[in-house]
mmCIF file of C-alpha atoms in Angstrom:
data_model
loop_
_atom_site.group_PDB
_atom_site.id
_atom_site.type_symbol
_atom_site.label_atom_id
_atom_site.label_comp_id
_atom_site.label_asym_id
_atom_site.label_seq_id
_atom_site.Cartn_x
_atom_site.Cartn_y
_atom_site.Cartn_z
ATOM 1 C CA MET A 12 298.145 69.496 190.201
ATOM 2 C CA ASP A 13 299.342 66.723 187.988
ATOM 3 C CA LYS A 14 301.333 63.880 189.291
ATOM 4 C CA GLN A 15 304.961 64.154 188.378
ATOM 5 C CA LYS A 16 306.193 61.228 186.185
ATOM 6 C CA PRO A 17 309.308 59.346 187.089
ATOM 7 C CA PHE A 18 312.334 60.358 185.095
ATOM 8 C CA PRO A 19 314.040 57.357 183.642
ATOM 9 C CA GLU A 20 317.808 57.725 183.238
ATOM 10 C CA HIS A 21 317.801 57.842 179.371
ATOM 11 C CA ASN A 22 315.493 60.860 179.414
ATOM 12 C CA ILE A 23 317.279 62.944 182.049
ATOM 13 C CA ALA A 24 319.189 65.090 179.753
ATOM 14 C CA VAL A 25 315.902 66.526 178.213
ATOM 15 C CA GLN A 26 314.506 67.993 181.544
ATOM 16 C CA LYS A 27 315.704 71.515 182.236
ATOM 17 C CA LYS A 28 312.799 72.858 184.077
ATOM 18 C CA LEU A 29 312.881 72.794 187.977
ATOM 19 C CA PRO A 30 309.981 70.399 189.356
ATOM 20 C CA ARG A 31 307.088 72.043 191.126
ATOM 21 C CA THR A 32 308.071 70.516 194.403
ATOM 22 C CA VAL A 33 311.469 72.287 194.286
ATOM 23 C CA VAL A 34 309.851 75.600 193.184
ATOM 24 C CA VAL A 35 307.361 75.441 196.139
ATOM 25 C CA LEU A 36 310.066 74.403 198.671
ATOM 26 C CA GLY A 37 311.974 77.339 197.432
ATOM 27 C CA LEU A 38 308.995 79.730 198.172
ATOM 28 C CA VAL A 39 308.602 77.986 201.690
ATOM 29 C CA SER A 40 312.347 78.833 202.382
ATOM 30 C CA PHE A 41 311.991 82.492 200.938
ATOM 31 C CA PHE A 42 309.265 83.368 203.437
ATOM 32 C CA ASN A 43 310.676 81.358 206.334
ATOM 33 C CA ASP A 44 313.981 83.142 205.943
ATOM 34 C CA PHE A 45 312.096 86.323 205.559
ATOM 35 C CA ALA A 46 310.857 85.814 209.114
ATOM 36 C CA SER A 47 314.082 84.441 210.425
ATOM 37 C CA ASP A 48 316.201 87.357 209.101
ATOM 38 C CA ILE A 49 314.081 90.104 210.578
ATOM 39 C CA VAL A 50 315.142 88.472 213.729
ATOM 40 C CA ALA A 51 318.750 86.778 213.293
ATOM 41 C CA PRO A 52 320.688 90.068 212.473
ATOM 42 C CA LEU A 53 319.134 91.649 215.791
ATOM 43 C CA ILE A 54 320.216 89.104 218.173
ATOM 44 C CA PRO A 55 323.848 90.200 218.445
ATOM 45 C CA ILE A 56 322.453 93.748 218.873
ATOM 46 C CA LEU A 57 319.822 92.517 221.409
ATOM 47 C CA LEU A 58 322.480 90.702 223.498
ATOM 48 C CA ALA A 59 324.968 93.631 223.436
ATOM 49 C CA SER A 60 322.559 96.403 223.888
ATOM 50 C CA VAL A 61 319.527 95.218 225.954
ATOM 51 C CA LEU A 62 320.830 92.117 227.657
ATOM 52 C CA ALA A 63 324.364 93.184 228.454
ATOM 53 C CA ALA A 64 326.019 89.870 226.942
ATOM 54 C CA GLY A 65 329.123 89.631 225.033
ATOM 55 C CA PRO A 66 330.651 87.526 222.280
ATOM 56 C CA VAL A 67 331.070 84.279 224.447
ATOM 57 C CA ALA A 68 327.283 84.356 225.160
ATOM 58 C CA LEU A 69 326.605 84.837 221.391
ATOM 59 C CA GLY A 70 328.938 82.002 220.434
ATOM 60 C CA LEU A 71 327.450 79.694 222.933
ATOM 61 C CA ILE A 72 323.867 80.569 221.975
ATOM 62 C CA GLU A 73 324.533 80.052 218.119
ATOM 63 C CA GLY A 74 326.592 77.015 218.661
ATOM 64 C CA ILE A 75 324.372 75.149 221.056
ATOM 65 C CA ALA A 76 321.444 75.986 218.919
ATOM 66 C CA ASP A 77 323.020 74.733 215.620
ATOM 67 C CA ALA A 78 324.257 71.651 217.347
ATOM 68 C CA ILE A 79 320.910 70.648 218.564
ATOM 69 C CA ALA A 80 319.470 71.156 215.247
ATOM 70 C CA SER A 81 322.053 68.973 213.643
ATOM 71 C CA LEU A 82 321.583 66.043 216.068
ATOM 72 C CA LEU A 83 317.872 66.018 215.155
ATOM 73 C CA LYS A 84 318.461 66.280 211.526
ATOM 74 C CA LEU A 85 320.014 62.654 211.577
ATOM 75 C CA TRP A 86 316.922 61.356 213.409
ATOM 76 C CA SER A 87 314.484 63.100 211.023
ATOM 77 C CA GLY A 88 316.100 62.381 207.964
ATOM 78 C CA ARG A 89 316.575 58.539 209.032
ATOM 79 C CA HIS A 90 312.931 58.645 210.133
ATOM 80 C CA SER A 91 311.780 59.859 206.722
ATOM 81 C CA ASP A 92 313.347 57.040 205.059
ATOM 82 C CA LEU A 93 311.939 54.562 207.435
ATOM 83 C CA ILE A 94 308.496 55.575 206.677
ATOM 84 C CA GLY A 95 308.949 55.315 203.054
ATOM 85 C CA GLY A 96 310.110 58.702 201.954
ATOM 86 C CA ARG A 97 306.943 60.364 203.364
ATOM 87 C CA ARG A 98 308.685 63.475 204.237
ATOM 88 C CA LYS A 99 306.155 66.233 204.256
ATOM 89 C CA LYS A 100 304.743 66.117 207.657
ATOM 90 C CA LEU A 101 308.153 66.163 209.260
ATOM 91 C CA THR A 102 309.083 69.203 207.247
ATOM 92 C CA LEU A 103 305.800 70.866 208.040
ATOM 93 C CA ALA A 104 306.197 70.051 211.763
ATOM 94 C CA GLY A 105 309.825 71.669 211.758
ATOM 95 C CA TYR A 106 308.552 74.901 210.110
ATOM 96 C CA LEU A 107 305.696 75.178 212.574
ATOM 97 C CA LEU A 108 307.782 74.956 215.711
ATOM 98 C CA SER A 109 310.467 77.466 214.492
ATOM 99 C CA ASN A 110 307.923 80.042 213.531
ATOM 100 C CA THR A 111 306.195 79.574 216.925
ATOM 101 C CA ALA A 112 309.354 79.973 218.922
ATOM 102 C CA ARG A 113 311.271 82.564 216.943
ATOM 103 C CA PRO A 114 308.935 85.680 217.592
ATOM 104 C CA LEU A 115 309.017 85.076 221.374
ATOM 105 C CA LEU A 116 312.732 86.116 221.384
ATOM 106 C CA GLY A 117 311.344 89.650 221.483
ATOM 107 C CA LEU A 118 310.086 88.898 224.964
ATOM 108 C CA ALA A 119 313.389 87.397 226.345
ATOM 109 C CA VAL A 120 314.555 88.980 229.480
ATOM 110 C CA SER A 121 318.008 87.509 229.692
ATOM 111 C CA TRP A 122 320.545 85.808 227.418
ATOM 112 C CA PRO A 123 319.660 82.190 228.763
ATOM 113 C CA VAL A 124 315.980 82.771 227.805
ATOM 114 C CA VAL A 125 317.403 83.623 224.417
ATOM 115 C CA LEU A 126 319.543 80.454 224.338
ATOM 116 C CA LEU A 127 316.294 78.365 225.022
ATOM 117 C CA LEU A 128 314.112 80.073 222.465
ATOM 118 C CA ARG A 129 316.870 79.982 219.828
ATOM 119 C CA SER A 130 317.385 76.352 220.559
ATOM 120 C CA ILE A 131 313.601 75.540 220.140
ATOM 121 C CA ASP A 132 313.697 77.302 216.853
ATOM 122 C CA ARG A 133 316.871 75.265 215.861
ATOM 123 C CA VAL A 134 314.739 72.088 217.109
ATOM 124 C CA GLY A 135 312.252 72.915 214.495
ATOM 125 C CA LYS A 136 315.229 73.474 211.918
ATOM 126 C CA GLY A 137 316.613 69.952 212.845
ATOM 127 C CA ILE A 138 313.285 68.388 212.322
ATOM 128 C CA ARG A 139 312.695 69.864 208.937
ATOM 129 C CA THR A 140 315.914 70.151 207.121
ATOM 130 C CA ALA A 141 317.065 66.665 206.189
ATOM 131 C CA PRO A 142 313.594 65.457 205.051
ATOM 132 C CA ARG A 143 313.145 68.919 202.915
ATOM 133 C CA ASP A 144 316.666 68.351 201.339
ATOM 134 C CA ALA A 145 315.697 64.843 200.605
ATOM 135 C CA LEU A 146 312.461 65.991 199.117
ATOM 136 C CA VAL A 147 314.637 68.205 196.732
ATOM 137 C CA ALA A 148 316.742 65.266 195.683
ATOM 138 C CA ASP A 149 313.606 62.832 195.262
ATOM 139 C CA ALA A 150 311.950 65.467 192.919
ATOM 140 C CA THR A 151 314.846 66.401 190.780
ATOM 141 C CA PRO A 152 316.831 64.327 188.160
ATOM 142 C CA SER A 153 320.483 63.733 189.237
ATOM 143 C CA HIS A 154 321.931 65.924 186.241
ATOM 144 C CA MET A 155 320.218 69.096 187.665
ATOM 145 C CA ARG A 156 320.498 68.726 191.414
ATOM 146 C CA GLY A 157 323.190 71.403 191.667
ATOM 147 C CA TYR A 158 320.834 73.780 189.927
ATOM 148 C CA ALA A 159 317.923 72.664 192.215
ATOM 149 C CA TYR A 160 319.869 73.174 195.491
ATOM 150 C CA GLY A 161 321.332 76.411 194.189
ATOM 151 C CA PHE A 162 317.768 77.471 193.415
ATOM 152 C CA HIS A 163 316.754 76.682 196.849
ATOM 153 C CA ARG A 164 319.615 78.526 198.578
ATOM 154 C CA ALA A 165 318.921 81.442 196.306
ATOM 155 C CA MET A 166 315.311 81.724 197.622
ATOM 156 C CA ASP A 167 316.742 81.233 200.949
ATOM 157 C CA ASN A 168 319.090 84.092 200.681
ATOM 158 C CA GLY A 169 316.480 86.016 199.023
ATOM 159 C CA GLY A 170 314.275 85.784 201.921
ATOM 160 C CA ALA A 171 317.143 86.838 204.262
ATOM 161 C CA VAL A 172 317.393 90.163 202.033
ATOM 162 C CA ALA A 173 313.755 90.755 202.320
ATOM 163 C CA GLY A 174 313.775 90.243 206.119
ATOM 164 C CA SER A 175 316.659 92.356 206.823
ATOM 165 C CA LEU A 176 315.402 95.160 204.584
ATOM 166 C CA ALA A 177 312.000 94.840 206.173
ATOM 167 C CA ALA A 178 313.655 95.081 209.698
ATOM 168 C CA ALA A 179 315.702 98.138 208.661
ATOM 169 C CA ALA A 180 312.911 100.029 207.077
ATOM 170 C CA ILE A 181 310.572 99.301 210.176
ATOM 171 C CA LEU A 182 313.266 100.430 212.677
ATOM 172 C CA ALA A 183 314.143 103.547 210.641
ATOM 173 C CA TRP A 184 310.422 104.776 209.571
ATOM 174 C CA SER A 185 307.842 103.204 211.982
ATOM 175 C CA GLY A 186 309.009 104.065 215.402
ATOM 176 C CA LEU A 187 308.872 100.430 216.560
ATOM 177 C CA ASP A 188 311.572 99.309 218.727
ATOM 178 C CA LEU A 189 313.727 95.937 218.550
ATOM 179 C CA ILE A 190 311.343 93.974 220.441
ATOM 180 C CA GLU A 191 308.317 94.803 218.476
ATOM 181 C CA VAL A 192 310.061 94.251 215.066
ATOM 182 C CA ILE A 193 310.903 90.690 216.279
ATOM 183 C CA LEU A 194 307.294 89.986 217.196
ATOM 184 C CA TRP A 195 306.097 91.063 213.822
ATOM 185 C CA SER A 196 308.393 88.324 212.203
ATOM 186 C CA ALA A 197 305.532 85.928 212.904
ATOM 187 C CA LEU A 198 303.545 87.113 209.778
ATOM 188 C CA PRO A 199 305.889 85.925 207.112
ATOM 189 C CA GLY A 200 306.488 82.856 208.869
ATOM 190 C CA MET A 201 302.868 81.834 208.883
ATOM 191 C CA VAL A 202 302.917 82.439 205.133
ATOM 192 C CA ALA A 203 305.724 79.845 204.843
ATOM 193 C CA ILE A 204 303.590 77.305 206.806
ATOM 194 C CA LEU A 205 300.717 77.832 204.619
ATOM 195 C CA LEU A 206 302.543 77.491 201.381
ATOM 196 C CA LEU A 207 303.999 74.203 202.451
ATOM 197 C CA SER A 208 300.711 72.766 203.838
ATOM 198 C CA MET A 209 298.650 73.693 200.657
ATOM 199 C CA GLY A 210 301.303 73.828 197.914
ATOM 200 C CA ILE A 211 302.400 70.178 198.064
ATOM 201 C CA LYS A 212 300.479 67.250 198.101
ATOM 202 C CA GLU A 213 302.037 64.088 199.584
ATOM 203 C CA GLU A 214 301.600 61.834 196.851
ATOM 204 C CA ASN A 215 303.439 64.050 194.402
ATOM 205 C CA ILE A 216 306.525 64.249 196.531
ATOM 206 C CA GLY A 217 309.491 62.194 195.016
ATOM 207 C CA ASN A 218 306.914 60.015 193.031
ATOM 208 C CA LYS A 219 306.265 58.003 196.241
ATOM 209 C CA LYS A 220 303.383 55.528 196.350
ATOM 210 C CA GLU A 221 301.613 54.342 199.466
ATOM 211 C CA THR A 222 303.796 51.837 201.254
ATOM 212 C CA THR A 223 303.443 49.658 204.219
ATOM 213 C CA SER A 224 306.170 48.731 206.727
ATOM 214 C CA GLU A 225 306.028 45.222 205.421
ATOM 215 C CA ALA A 226 306.807 46.452 201.845
ATOM 216 C CA MET A 227 309.676 48.663 202.848
ATOM 217 C CA PRO A 228 313.194 47.031 202.397
ATOM 218 C CA SER A 229 315.232 47.108 205.476
ATOM 219 C CA LEU A 230 317.664 49.940 205.729
ATOM 220 C CA PRO A 231 321.411 49.144 206.944
ATOM 221 C CA SER A 232 322.262 49.969 210.540
ATOM 222 C CA LEU A 233 322.767 53.591 211.379
ATOM 223 C CA ARG A 234 326.612 53.343 211.798
ATOM 224 C CA TRP A 235 329.293 55.916 210.505
ATOM 225 C CA SER A 236 331.304 52.828 209.397
ATOM 226 C CA LEU A 237 328.768 51.998 206.798
ATOM 227 C CA LEU A 238 329.148 55.233 205.037
ATOM 228 C CA SER A 239 331.413 55.011 202.066
ATOM 229 C CA ARG A 240 334.966 56.137 202.445
ATOM 230 C CA PRO A 241 334.645 59.145 200.082
ATOM 231 C CA THR A 242 331.585 60.107 201.917
ATOM 232 C CA GLN A 243 333.381 59.789 205.266
ATOM 233 C CA ARG A 244 336.290 61.877 204.124
ATOM 234 C CA TYR A 245 333.842 64.404 202.740
ATOM 235 C CA LEU A 246 332.100 64.901 205.924
ATOM 236 C CA MET A 247 335.189 64.987 208.107
ATOM 237 C CA VAL A 248 336.624 67.741 205.955
ATOM 238 C CA LEU A 249 333.198 69.602 206.241
ATOM 239 C CA MET A 250 333.478 69.344 209.941
ATOM 240 C CA LEU A 251 336.901 71.054 209.972
ATOM 241 C CA PHE A 252 335.565 73.709 207.662
ATOM 242 C CA THR A 253 332.633 74.405 209.854
ATOM 243 C CA LEU A 254 335.231 75.057 212.895
ATOM 244 C CA ALA A 255 335.901 78.094 210.619
ATOM 245 C CA ARG A 256 332.351 78.815 209.623
ATOM 246 C CA ALA A 257 331.373 80.502 212.849
ATOM 247 C CA SER A 258 327.876 82.209 212.889
ATOM 248 C CA GLU A 259 327.572 85.180 210.498
ATOM 249 C CA THR A 260 326.150 87.263 213.362
ATOM 250 C CA PHE A 261 329.666 87.679 214.315
ATOM 251 C CA ILE A 262 330.146 89.990 211.402
ATOM 252 C CA LEU A 263 327.276 92.256 212.643
ATOM 253 C CA LEU A 264 328.797 92.105 216.196
ATOM 254 C CA LEU A 265 332.125 93.383 214.658
ATOM 255 C CA GLY A 266 330.201 96.328 212.931
ATOM 256 C CA TYR A 267 328.310 97.118 216.116
ATOM 257 C CA GLN A 268 331.564 97.303 217.993
ATOM 258 C CA LEU A 269 333.023 99.593 215.225
ATOM 259 C CA GLY A 270 330.123 101.989 215.911
ATOM 260 C CA VAL A 271 328.043 101.195 212.866
ATOM 261 C CA GLY A 272 324.331 102.101 213.523
ATOM 262 C CA VAL A 273 321.539 99.304 213.769
ATOM 263 C CA VAL A 274 319.936 100.214 210.459
ATOM 264 C CA GLU A 275 323.125 100.293 208.583
ATOM 265 C CA LEU A 276 323.924 96.825 209.927
ATOM 266 C CA LEU A 277 320.800 95.424 208.707
ATOM 267 C CA LEU A 278 321.568 96.797 205.397
ATOM 268 C CA ILE A 279 325.096 95.296 205.338
ATOM 269 C CA TRP A 280 323.133 91.993 206.219
ATOM 270 C CA SER A 281 320.830 92.461 203.452
ATOM 271 C CA ALA A 282 323.700 93.245 200.909
ATOM 272 C CA MET A 283 325.527 90.067 202.142
ATOM 273 C CA SER A 284 322.395 87.920 201.720
ATOM 274 C CA LEU A 285 321.717 89.311 198.202
ATOM 275 C CA ALA A 286 325.370 88.636 197.180
ATOM 276 C CA LYS A 287 324.618 84.944 198.316
ATOM 277 C CA ALA A 288 321.410 84.888 196.289
ATOM 278 C CA ILE A 289 323.064 86.131 193.260
ATOM 279 C CA THR A 290 325.654 83.537 192.939
ATOM 280 C CA SER A 291 323.757 80.444 194.591
ATOM 281 C CA THR A 292 321.683 79.555 191.509
ATOM 282 C CA ILE A 293 324.647 80.243 189.056
ATOM 283 C CA GLY A 294 327.115 78.176 191.220
ATOM 284 C CA GLY A 295 324.708 75.274 191.287
ATOM 285 C CA GLN A 296 324.454 75.297 187.474
ATOM 286 C CA LEU A 297 328.263 75.553 187.236
ATOM 287 C CA ALA A 298 328.623 72.684 189.612
ATOM 288 C CA ASP A 299 326.369 70.371 187.552
ATOM 289 C CA ARG A 300 328.548 71.156 184.545
ATOM 290 C CA TYR A 301 332.154 71.512 185.711
ATOM 291 C CA GLY A 302 332.050 69.371 188.856
ATOM 292 C CA ARG A 303 331.091 70.037 192.547
ATOM 293 C CA GLY A 304 334.536 70.026 194.056
ATOM 294 C CA SER A 305 335.772 72.923 191.736
ATOM 295 C CA LEU A 306 333.219 75.321 192.857
ATOM 296 C CA MET A 307 333.625 74.230 196.552
ATOM 297 C CA LEU A 308 337.433 74.788 196.379
ATOM 298 C CA ILE A 309 337.120 78.256 194.956
ATOM 299 C CA SER A 310 334.295 79.151 197.574
ATOM 300 C CA TRP A 311 336.270 77.866 200.531
ATOM 301 C CA VAL A 312 339.513 79.611 199.492
ATOM 302 C CA ALA A 313 337.510 82.755 199.090
ATOM 303 C CA PHE A 314 335.901 82.283 202.510
ATOM 304 C CA ALA A 315 339.458 81.980 204.044
ATOM 305 C CA VAL A 316 340.489 85.264 202.285
ATOM 306 C CA SER A 317 337.338 87.074 203.422
ATOM 307 C CA PHE A 318 337.785 86.104 206.933
ATOM 308 C CA LEU A 319 341.343 87.359 206.841
ATOM 309 C CA LEU A 320 340.025 90.720 205.456
ATOM 310 C CA PHE A 321 337.272 90.946 208.367
ATOM 311 C CA GLY A 322 340.136 90.841 210.636
ATOM 312 C CA LEU A 323 341.704 93.877 209.136
ATOM 313 C CA VAL A 324 338.321 95.886 208.799
ATOM 314 C CA THR A 325 338.320 99.202 210.785
ATOM 315 C CA SER A 326 335.577 101.150 209.116
ATOM 316 C CA SER A 327 331.866 100.725 207.830
ATOM 317 C CA SER A 328 333.098 101.072 204.309
ATOM 318 C CA GLY A 329 335.433 98.014 204.661
ATOM 319 C CA LEU A 330 332.762 96.162 206.387
ATOM 320 C CA TRP A 331 330.527 96.704 203.289
ATOM 321 C CA LEU A 332 333.122 95.653 200.856
ATOM 322 C CA VAL A 333 334.314 92.490 202.711
ATOM 323 C CA SER A 334 330.783 91.303 203.493
ATOM 324 C CA ILE A 335 329.720 91.521 199.787
ATOM 325 C CA PHE A 336 332.850 89.770 198.630
ATOM 326 C CA TYR A 337 332.307 87.161 201.493
ATOM 327 C CA GLY A 338 328.591 86.627 200.261
ATOM 328 C CA LEU A 339 329.332 86.463 196.510
ATOM 329 C CA PHE A 340 331.809 83.544 196.894
ATOM 330 C CA VAL A 341 330.023 81.604 199.919
ATOM 331 C CA GLY A 342 326.967 81.645 197.592
ATOM 332 C CA LEU A 343 328.934 79.591 194.932
ATOM 333 C CA SER A 344 329.280 76.388 196.808
ATOM 334 C CA GLU A 345 325.943 76.272 198.633
ATOM 335 C CA GLY A 346 324.255 74.125 195.973
ATOM 336 C CA ALA A 347 327.347 71.955 195.247
ATOM 337 C CA GLU A 348 327.780 71.105 199.003
ATOM 338 C CA ARG A 349 324.350 69.517 199.242
ATOM 339 C CA ALA A 350 324.130 68.068 195.718
ATOM 340 C CA LEU A 351 327.212 66.095 196.677
ATOM 341 C CA ILE A 352 325.380 64.211 199.433
ATOM 342 C CA SER A 353 322.584 63.230 197.136
ATOM 343 C CA ASP A 354 325.244 61.994 194.546
ATOM 344 C CA TYR A 355 326.656 59.725 197.328
ATOM 345 C CA ALA A 356 323.328 58.520 198.561
ATOM 346 C CA PRO A 357 321.087 55.946 197.222
ATOM 347 C CA PRO A 358 317.402 56.977 196.758
ATOM 348 C CA LEU A 359 316.016 55.006 199.776
ATOM 349 C CA GLU A 360 318.797 56.460 202.046
ATOM 350 C CA ARG A 361 318.613 60.085 200.984
ATOM 351 C CA GLY A 362 317.117 61.377 204.275
ATOM 352 C CA THR A 363 319.733 59.237 206.312
ATOM 353 C CA ALA A 364 322.384 60.797 204.265
ATOM 354 C CA PHE A 365 321.468 64.455 204.842
ATOM 355 C CA GLY A 366 320.977 63.652 208.421
ATOM 356 C CA TRP A 367 324.714 62.555 208.603
ATOM 357 C CA TYR A 368 325.666 65.534 206.689
ATOM 358 C CA HIS A 369 324.007 67.966 209.078
ATOM 359 C CA LEU A 370 325.094 65.847 212.069
ATOM 360 C CA ALA A 371 328.589 66.123 211.074
ATOM 361 C CA VAL A 372 328.460 69.773 210.374
ATOM 362 C CA GLY A 373 326.520 70.229 213.753
ATOM 363 C CA LEU A 374 329.148 68.415 215.794
ATOM 364 C CA ALA A 375 331.508 71.177 215.032
ATOM 365 C CA ALA A 376 329.132 74.004 215.691
ATOM 366 C CA ILE A 377 329.531 74.339 219.316
ATOM 367 C CA PRO A 378 333.193 74.512 219.573
ATOM 368 C CA ALA A 379 333.173 76.894 216.460
ATOM 369 C CA GLY A 380 331.026 79.350 218.160
ATOM 370 C CA VAL A 381 332.411 78.983 221.543
ATOM 371 C CA LEU A 382 336.277 79.173 220.321
ATOM 372 C CA PHE A 383 335.409 82.172 218.108
ATOM 373 C CA GLY A 384 333.673 84.197 220.907
ATOM 374 C CA THR A 385 336.426 83.068 223.441
ATOM 375 C CA LEU A 386 339.273 84.354 221.255
ATOM 376 C CA TRP A 387 337.303 87.445 220.529
ATOM 377 C CA GLN A 388 336.547 88.213 224.220
ATOM 378 C CA LEU A 389 339.946 87.228 225.683
ATOM 379 C CA HIS A 390 342.117 88.516 222.879
ATOM 380 C CA SER A 391 340.557 90.486 220.107
ATOM 381 C CA ALA A 392 338.125 90.388 217.074
ATOM 382 C CA PRO A 393 341.077 90.309 214.575
ATOM 383 C CA LEU A 394 342.704 87.172 216.060
ATOM 384 C CA ALA A 395 339.377 85.305 215.920
ATOM 385 C CA PHE A 396 338.779 86.191 212.451
ATOM 386 C CA PHE A 397 342.460 85.420 211.433
ATOM 387 C CA VAL A 398 342.450 81.997 213.202
ATOM 388 C CA ALA A 399 338.942 81.123 211.474
ATOM 389 C CA GLY A 400 340.330 81.929 208.210
ATOM 390 C CA GLY A 401 343.470 79.737 208.542
ATOM 391 C CA VAL A 402 341.302 76.814 209.495
ATOM 392 C CA ALA A 403 339.257 77.338 206.523
ATOM 393 C CA ALA A 404 342.347 77.506 204.250
ATOM 394 C CA LEU A 405 343.524 74.096 205.893
ATOM 395 C CA ALA A 406 340.114 72.613 205.052
ATOM 396 C CA ALA A 407 340.230 73.842 201.344
ATOM 397 C CA ILE A 408 343.693 72.018 201.124
ATOM 398 C CA LEU A 409 342.306 68.827 202.660
ATOM 399 C CA LEU A 410 339.338 68.976 200.131
ATOM 400 C CA ARG A 411 341.764 69.067 197.269
ATOM 401 C CA LEU A 412 344.394 66.718 198.330
ATOM 402 C CA TRP A 413 342.287 64.100 200.515
ATOM 403 C CA ALA A 414 338.580 64.331 199.960
ATOM 404 C CA TRP A 415 338.130 65.432 196.224
ATOM 405 C CA PRO A 416 334.795 64.396 194.749
ATOM 406 C CA ALA A 417 334.599 62.048 191.820
ATOM 407 C CA ARG A 418 334.078 64.169 188.621
ATOM 408 C CA GLU A 419 330.167 64.010 187.619
ATOM 409 C CA THR A 420 329.308 62.681 184.215
ATOM 410 C CA PRO A 421 329.154 65.929 181.842
ATOM 411 C CA LEU A 422 325.881 66.917 180.457
ATOM 412 C CA HIS A 423 325.319 66.224 176.704
#
């Protein structure tokens, strides 16, 4: 594979094709999420039906797992900067750990075991995510990073579609049970690992040359106060929005409590993921052209509306409609949300910047999951969705009035 050439700023406007690194990482995410979404939509069903655990246990599992991942993302992103942007090994190690632990969920005998295995899975996510996101920024000209991250999220969501459809088909026609389906998720996970290990050469990532620790410029101290004021405001508003963005597995738990069958729930999950995949790339391209903030504001307001509607759902048809509406608008902002981080960060600190981003989101993950699950269990599912929708609306207002990103330079 030919080495990628640096893209000087005066030549940026001529490049429209996504770099090979971005395409390969997209395929890796596709197969990883293929494996993950064979398992993820089955977790609330496994907890409710096999392990007799309720919404609080689900919220605790998802919240702690995501928080552990986010704490590690700061370390891994920073470490990838300190070693000169050599990010592939960390990314590979993270995918390997997740795809080793995830299939073992099929052997869990209690919800604490599910918590342990889910946490190990998310440790892998924590190790890989910030270096991987920085890899995308390293390989992509600034004018098309919304497109690059949107494409990556589209592949990620496409894998979720494939995984949930595969799980639904296997459960419907093969005669295998939940546990056996979860164990089979190891196969697409191994494809993701092989693609990453063989599809990307270290020297081609981000145009990095071999460096020594003596040649590397020193990085500033890892302190929140050293982040720019716009970055701090943006991350604080993201943390507030994350309090509303409880795990999507609660949507499946809502369907399960409404009496929707397991196969139909998997199809709903697949449709929601497909909706996100359809709008992710388009949203990223629109964010590059019209500004990241506008796409995020539209998406966040739609998120608030969709959660209010989830609180009113009483039938499977209503769940289908609201889930697809939710997926279409959530997908719009997925590229813009990450592209903003790369806009704020200088090249030598991209891993650290993405680490801060994921840490900020992760700090809100435990209270988000636990509060949502507690409101559900002690009061009702509608109240939990209504409160989350209200918090999302408040975050959208603060984004527009207090943390609005600077307008990007328009394309010529």
